[in-house]
């Protein structure tokens, strides 16, 4: 997270970074239940919920 608790907008990412975030955001719901997975995302300063990660990646909500 950036200062103030806000995520940067995904268009601040370069193309490979944006693609990686989209792949992570599009993983199945079962992956998002793994605490290790969400802890890693948090350590990388990425949204640690699927809904927030999908929004960050510019994807429609899952479902």
PDB file of N, CA and C in Angstrom:
ATOM      1  N   UNK A   1       0.842  -1.176   0.000  1.00  0.00           N
ATOM      2  CA  UNK A   1       0.000   0.000   0.000  1.00  0.00           C
ATOM      3  C   UNK A   1       0.883   1.232   0.000  1.00  0.00           C
ATOM      4  N   UNK A   2       0.377   2.230  -0.636  1.00  0.00           N
ATOM      5  CA  UNK A   2       1.095   3.491  -0.645  1.00  0.00           C
ATOM      6  C   UNK A   2       0.739   4.280   0.609  1.00  0.00           C
ATOM      7  N   UNK A   3       1.431   5.380   0.879  1.00  0.00           N
ATOM      8  CA  UNK A   3       1.077   6.193   2.043  1.00  0.00           C
ATOM      9  C   UNK A   3      -0.406   6.578   1.997  1.00  0.00           C
ATOM     10  N   UNK A   4      -1.038   6.568   3.119  1.00  0.00           N
ATOM     11  CA  UNK A   4      -2.449   6.885   3.192  1.00  0.00           C
ATOM     12  C   UNK A   4      -3.334   5.677   2.957  1.00  0.00           C
ATOM     13  N   UNK A   5      -2.731   4.494   2.703  1.00  0.00           N
ATOM     14  CA  UNK A   5      -3.503   3.280   2.544  1.00  0.00           C
ATOM     15  C   UNK A   5      -4.160   3.104   1.193  1.00  0.00           C
ATOM     16  N   UNK A   6      -3.763   3.884   0.196  1.00  0.00           N
ATOM     17  CA  UNK A   6      -4.361   3.762  -1.133  1.00  0.00           C
ATOM     18  C   UNK A   6      -3.442   2.986  -2.062  1.00  0.00           C
ATOM     19  N   UNK A   7      -4.045   2.165  -2.919  1.00  0.00           N
ATOM     20  CA  UNK A   7      -3.264   1.447  -3.918  1.00  0.00           C
ATOM     21  C   UNK A   7      -3.011   2.357  -5.100  1.00  0.00           C
ATOM     22  N   UNK A   8      -1.859   2.205  -5.731  1.00  0.00           N
ATOM     23  CA  UNK A   8      -1.631   2.978  -6.942  1.00  0.00           C
ATOM     24  C   UNK A   8      -2.540   2.439  -8.025  1.00  0.00           C
ATOM     25  N   UNK A   9      -2.824   3.246  -9.002  1.00  0.00           N
ATOM     26  CA  UNK A   9      -3.680   2.797 -10.091  1.00  0.00           C
ATOM     27  C   UNK A   9      -2.873   1.882 -10.991  1.00  0.00           C
ATOM     28  N   UNK A  10      -3.544   0.902 -11.593  1.00  0.00           N
ATOM     29  CA  UNK A  10      -2.824  -0.102 -12.360  1.00  0.00           C
ATOM     30  C   UNK A  10      -2.136   0.474 -13.588  1.00  0.00           C
ATOM     31  N   UNK A  11      -2.590   1.615 -14.095  1.00  0.00           N
ATOM     32  CA  UNK A  11      -1.908   2.166 -15.277  1.00  0.00           C
ATOM     33  C   UNK A  11      -0.554   2.761 -14.922  1.00  0.00           C
ATOM     34  N   UNK A  12      -0.187   2.757 -13.640  1.00  0.00           N
ATOM     35  CA  UNK A  12       1.162   3.162 -13.256  1.00  0.00           C
ATOM     36  C   UNK A  12       2.137   1.995 -13.389  1.00  0.00           C
ATOM     37  N   UNK A  13       1.615   0.818 -13.696  1.00  0.00           N
ATOM     38  CA  UNK A  13       2.448  -0.370 -13.871  1.00  0.00           C
ATOM     39  C   UNK A  13       2.863  -0.499 -15.329  1.00  0.00           C
ATOM     40  N   UNK A  14       4.031  -1.099 -15.541  1.00  0.00           N
ATOM     41  CA  UNK A  14       4.420  -1.358 -16.927  1.00  0.00           C
ATOM     42  C   UNK A  14       3.663  -2.595 -17.429  1.00  0.00           C
ATOM     43  N   UNK A  15       3.795  -2.903 -18.692  1.00  0.00           N
ATOM     44  CA  UNK A  15       3.015  -3.990 -19.295  1.00  0.00           C
ATOM     45  C   UNK A  15       3.248  -5.343 -18.624  1.00  0.00           C
ATOM     46  N   UNK A  16       4.486  -5.782 -18.382  1.00  0.00           N
ATOM     47  CA  UNK A  16       4.666  -7.071 -17.706  1.00  0.00           C
ATOM     48  C   UNK A  16       4.080  -7.091 -16.289  1.00  0.00           C
ATOM     49  N   UNK A  17       4.215  -5.991 -15.553  1.00  0.00           N
ATOM     50  CA  UNK A  17       3.643  -5.925 -14.211  1.00  0.00           C
ATOM     51  C   UNK A  17       2.120  -6.007 -14.266  1.00  0.00           C
ATOM     52  N   UNK A  18       1.518  -5.279 -15.198  1.00  0.00           N
ATOM     53  CA  UNK A  18       0.065  -5.291 -15.335  1.00  0.00           C
ATOM     54  C   UNK A  18      -0.424  -6.694 -15.682  1.00  0.00           C
ATOM     55  N   UNK A  19       0.292  -7.366 -16.566  1.00  0.00           N
ATOM     56  CA  UNK A  19      -0.090  -8.733 -16.948  1.00  0.00           C
ATOM     57  C   UNK A  19      -0.001  -9.671 -15.745  1.00  0.00           C
ATOM     58  N   UNK A  20       1.062  -9.552 -14.961  1.00  0.00           N
ATOM     59  CA  UNK A  20       1.228 -10.409 -13.776  1.00  0.00           C
ATOM     60  C   UNK A  20       0.096 -10.184 -12.784  1.00  0.00           C
ATOM     61  N   UNK A  21      -0.278  -8.930 -12.544  1.00  0.00           N
ATOM     62  CA  UNK A  21      -1.371  -8.634 -11.614  1.00  0.00           C
ATOM     63  C   UNK A  21      -2.680  -9.204 -12.141  1.00  0.00           C
ATOM     64  N   UNK A  22      -2.912  -9.107 -13.447  1.00  0.00           N
ATOM     65  CA  UNK A  22      -4.143  -9.659 -14.025  1.00  0.00           C
ATOM     66  C   UNK A  22      -4.192 -11.173 -13.886  1.00  0.00           C
ATOM     67  N   UNK A  23      -3.063 -11.837 -14.075  1.00  0.00           N
ATOM     68  CA  UNK A  23      -3.024 -13.295 -13.913  1.00  0.00           C
ATOM     69  C   UNK A  23      -3.330 -13.665 -12.458  1.00  0.00           C
ATOM     70  N   UNK A  24      -2.711 -12.967 -11.514  1.00  0.00           N
ATOM     71  CA  UNK A  24      -2.974 -13.230 -10.098  1.00  0.00           C
ATOM     72  C   UNK A  24      -4.441 -12.968  -9.758  1.00  0.00           C
ATOM     73  N   UNK A  25      -4.978 -11.869 -10.245  1.00  0.00           N
ATOM     74  CA  UNK A  25      -6.368 -11.503  -9.947  1.00  0.00           C
ATOM     75  C   UNK A  25      -7.352 -12.504 -10.518  1.00  0.00           C
ATOM     76  N   UNK A  26      -6.967 -13.172 -11.602  1.00  0.00           N
ATOM     77  CA  UNK A  26      -7.872 -14.098 -12.287  1.00  0.00           C
ATOM     78  C   UNK A  26      -7.766 -15.533 -11.765  1.00  0.00           C
ATOM     79  N   UNK A  27      -6.918 -15.769 -10.767  1.00  0.00           N
ATOM     80  CA  UNK A  27      -6.815 -17.112 -10.194  1.00  0.00           C
ATOM     81  C   UNK A  27      -8.129 -17.495  -9.518  1.00  0.00           C
ATOM     82  N   UNK A  28      -8.365 -18.770  -9.418  1.00  0.00           N
ATOM     83  CA  UNK A  28      -9.599 -19.272  -8.829  1.00  0.00           C
ATOM     84  C   UNK A  28      -9.777 -18.885  -7.370  1.00  0.00           C
ATOM     85  N   UNK A  29     -11.031 -18.903  -6.940  1.00  0.00           N
ATOM     86  CA  UNK A  29     -11.374 -18.512  -5.569  1.00  0.00           C
ATOM     87  C   UNK A  29     -10.644 -19.352  -4.524  1.00  0.00           C
ATOM     88  N   UNK A  30     -10.391 -20.629  -4.841  1.00  0.00           N
ATOM     89  CA  UNK A  30      -9.712 -21.494  -3.874  1.00  0.00           C
ATOM     90  C   UNK A  30      -8.305 -20.974  -3.553  1.00  0.00           C
ATOM     91  N   UNK A  31      -7.629 -20.387  -4.524  1.00  0.00           N
ATOM     92  CA  UNK A  31      -6.294 -19.834  -4.295  1.00  0.00           C
ATOM     93  C   UNK A  31      -6.354 -18.670  -3.318  1.00  0.00           C
ATOM     94  N   UNK A  32      -7.406 -17.883  -3.405  1.00  0.00           N
ATOM     95  CA  UNK A  32      -7.542 -16.699  -2.565  1.00  0.00           C
ATOM     96  C   UNK A  32      -7.836 -17.044  -1.113  1.00  0.00           C
ATOM     97  N   UNK A  33      -8.096 -18.309  -0.826  1.00  0.00           N
ATOM     98  CA  UNK A  33      -8.324 -18.740   0.558  1.00  0.00           C
ATOM     99  C   UNK A  33      -7.030 -19.166   1.241  1.00  0.00           C
ATOM    100  N   UNK A  34      -5.946 -19.273   0.490  1.00  0.00           N
ATOM    101  CA  UNK A  34      -4.661 -19.645   1.069  1.00  0.00           C
ATOM    102  C   UNK A  34      -4.067 -18.432   1.776  1.00  0.00           C
ATOM    103  N   UNK A  35      -3.809 -18.547   3.044  1.00  0.00           N
ATOM    104  CA  UNK A  35      -3.248 -17.411   3.778  1.00  0.00           C
ATOM    105  C   UNK A  35      -1.845 -17.063   3.279  1.00  0.00           C
ATOM    106  N   UNK A  36      -1.074 -18.063   2.877  1.00  0.00           N
ATOM    107  CA  UNK A  36       0.264 -17.779   2.350  1.00  0.00           C
ATOM    108  C   UNK A  36       0.190 -16.903   1.099  1.00  0.00           C
ATOM    109  N   UNK A  37      -0.777 -17.183   0.242  1.00  0.00           N
ATOM    110  CA  UNK A  37      -0.936 -16.423  -0.995  1.00  0.00           C
ATOM    111  C   UNK A  37      -1.258 -14.959  -0.697  1.00  0.00           C
ATOM    112  N   UNK A  38      -2.225 -14.733   0.165  1.00  0.00           N
ATOM    113  CA  UNK A  38      -2.604 -13.350   0.459  1.00  0.00           C
ATOM    114  C   UNK A  38      -1.520 -12.618   1.253  1.00  0.00           C
ATOM    115  N   UNK A  39      -0.766 -13.346   2.063  1.00  0.00           N
ATOM    116  CA  UNK A  39       0.354 -12.724   2.780  1.00  0.00           C
ATOM    117  C   UNK A  39       1.439 -12.271   1.806  1.00  0.00           C
ATOM    118  N   UNK A  40       1.705 -13.082   0.800  1.00  0.00           N
ATOM    119  CA  UNK A  40       2.694 -12.713  -0.219  1.00  0.00           C
ATOM    120  C   UNK A  40       2.242 -11.463  -0.959  1.00  0.00           C
ATOM    121  N   UNK A  41       0.962 -11.428  -1.352  1.00  0.00           N
ATOM    122  CA  UNK A  41       0.456 -10.243  -2.044  1.00  0.00           C
ATOM    123  C   UNK A  41       0.600  -9.009  -1.169  1.00  0.00           C
ATOM    124  N   UNK A  42       0.294  -9.152   0.098  1.00  0.00           N
ATOM    125  CA  UNK A  42       0.417  -8.034   1.027  1.00  0.00           C
ATOM    126  C   UNK A  42       1.865  -7.571   1.122  1.00  0.00           C
ATOM    127  N   UNK A  43       2.801  -8.507   1.175  1.00  0.00           N
ATOM    128  CA  UNK A  43       4.227  -8.163   1.231  1.00  0.00           C
ATOM    129  C   UNK A  43       4.678  -7.449  -0.036  1.00  0.00           C
ATOM    130  N   UNK A  44       4.057  -7.757  -1.165  1.00  0.00           N
ATOM    131  CA  UNK A  44       4.379  -7.123  -2.445  1.00  0.00           C
ATOM    132  C   UNK A  44       3.600  -5.822  -2.645  1.00  0.00           C
ATOM    133  N   UNK A  45       2.868  -5.395  -1.607  1.00  0.00           N
ATOM    134  CA  UNK A  45       2.057  -4.177  -1.681  1.00  0.00           C
ATOM    135  C   UNK A  45       0.979  -4.258  -2.755  1.00  0.00           C
ATOM    136  N   UNK A  46       0.422  -5.449  -2.918  1.00  0.00           N
ATOM    137  CA  UNK A  46      -0.708  -5.654  -3.827  1.00  0.00           C
ATOM    138  C   UNK A  46      -1.953  -5.900  -2.993  1.00  0.00           C
ATOM    139  N   UNK A  47      -3.120  -5.611  -3.549  1.00  0.00           N
ATOM    140  CA  UNK A  47      -4.360  -5.886  -2.813  1.00  0.00           C
ATOM    141  C   UNK A  47      -4.433  -7.358  -2.431  1.00  0.00           C
ATOM    142  N   UNK A  48      -4.839  -7.639  -1.210  1.00  0.00           N
ATOM    143  CA  UNK A  48      -4.842  -9.010  -0.694  1.00  0.00           C
ATOM    144  C   UNK A  48      -6.230  -9.646  -0.695  1.00  0.00           C
ATOM    145  N   UNK A  49      -7.177  -9.061  -1.433  1.00  0.00           N
ATOM    146  CA  UNK A  49      -8.466  -9.720  -1.655  1.00  0.00           C
ATOM    147  C   UNK A  49      -8.664  -9.804  -3.162  1.00  0.00           C
ATOM    148  N   UNK A  50      -9.393 -10.814  -3.600  1.00  0.00           N
ATOM    149  CA  UNK A  50      -9.578 -10.980  -5.030  1.00  0.00           C
ATOM    150  C   UNK A  50     -10.337  -9.800  -5.633  1.00  0.00           C
ATOM    151  N   UNK A  51     -11.360  -9.325  -4.952  1.00  0.00           N
ATOM    152  CA  UNK A  51     -12.136  -8.202  -5.482  1.00  0.00           C
ATOM    153  C   UNK A  51     -11.260  -6.958  -5.654  1.00  0.00           C
ATOM    154  N   UNK A  52     -10.455  -6.658  -4.657  1.00  0.00           N
ATOM    155  CA  UNK A  52      -9.582  -5.484  -4.734  1.00  0.00           C
ATOM    156  C   UNK A  52      -8.504  -5.668  -5.793  1.00  0.00           C
ATOM    157  N   UNK A  53      -7.968  -6.876  -5.905  1.00  0.00           N
ATOM    158  CA  UNK A  53      -6.938  -7.143  -6.907  1.00  0.00           C
ATOM    159  C   UNK A  53      -7.514  -7.045  -8.321  1.00  0.00           C
ATOM    160  N   UNK A  54      -8.726  -7.554  -8.511  1.00  0.00           N
ATOM    161  CA  UNK A  54      -9.383  -7.448  -9.816  1.00  0.00           C
ATOM    162  C   UNK A  54      -9.638  -5.987 -10.182  1.00  0.00           C
ATOM    163  N   UNK A  55     -10.070  -5.191  -9.227  1.00  0.00           N
ATOM    164  CA  UNK A  55     -10.294  -3.766  -9.486  1.00  0.00           C
ATOM    165  C   UNK A  55      -8.972  -3.076  -9.820  1.00  0.00           C
ATOM    166  N   UNK A  56      -7.927  -3.391  -9.066  1.00  0.00           N
ATOM    167  CA  UNK A  56      -6.598  -2.842  -9.291  1.00  0.00           C
ATOM    168  C   UNK A  56      -6.082  -3.195 -10.675  1.00  0.00           C
ATOM    169  N   UNK A  57      -6.396  -4.418 -11.124  1.00  0.00           N
ATOM    170  CA  UNK A  57      -5.950  -4.884 -12.437  1.00  0.00           C
ATOM    171  C   UNK A  57      -6.836  -4.381 -13.566  1.00  0.00           C
ATOM    172  N   UNK A  58      -7.934  -3.718 -13.219  1.00  0.00           N
ATOM    173  CA  UNK A  58      -8.837  -3.208 -14.247  1.00  0.00           C
ATOM    174  C   UNK A  58      -9.776  -4.266 -14.785  1.00  0.00           C
ATOM    175  N   UNK A  59     -10.003  -5.356 -14.016  1.00  0.00           N
ATOM    176  CA  UNK A  59     -10.890  -6.434 -14.430  1.00  0.00           C
ATOM    177  C   UNK A  59     -12.248  -6.278 -13.773  1.00  0.00           C
ATOM    178  N   UNK A  60     -13.250  -6.837 -14.422  1.00  0.00           N
ATOM    179  CA  UNK A  60     -14.606  -6.846 -13.856  1.00  0.00           C
ATOM    180  C   UNK A  60     -14.635  -7.734 -12.617  1.00  0.00           C
ATOM    181  N   UNK A  61     -15.566  -7.487 -11.700  1.00  0.00           N
ATOM    182  CA  UNK A  61     -15.687  -8.356 -10.520  1.00  0.00           C
ATOM    183  C   UNK A  61     -15.902  -9.812 -10.928  1.00  0.00           C
ATOM    184  N   UNK A  62     -15.352 -10.729 -10.136  1.00  0.00           N
ATOM    185  CA  UNK A  62     -15.507 -12.169 -10.406  1.00  0.00           C
ATOM    186  C   UNK A  62     -16.968 -12.570 -10.202  1.00  0.00           C
ATOM    187  N   UNK A  63     -17.355 -13.590 -10.954  1.00  0.00           N
ATOM    188  CA  UNK A  63     -18.699 -14.128 -10.732  1.00  0.00           C
ATOM    189  C   UNK A  63     -19.583 -13.829 -11.799  1.00  0.00           C
TER     190      UNK A  63
END
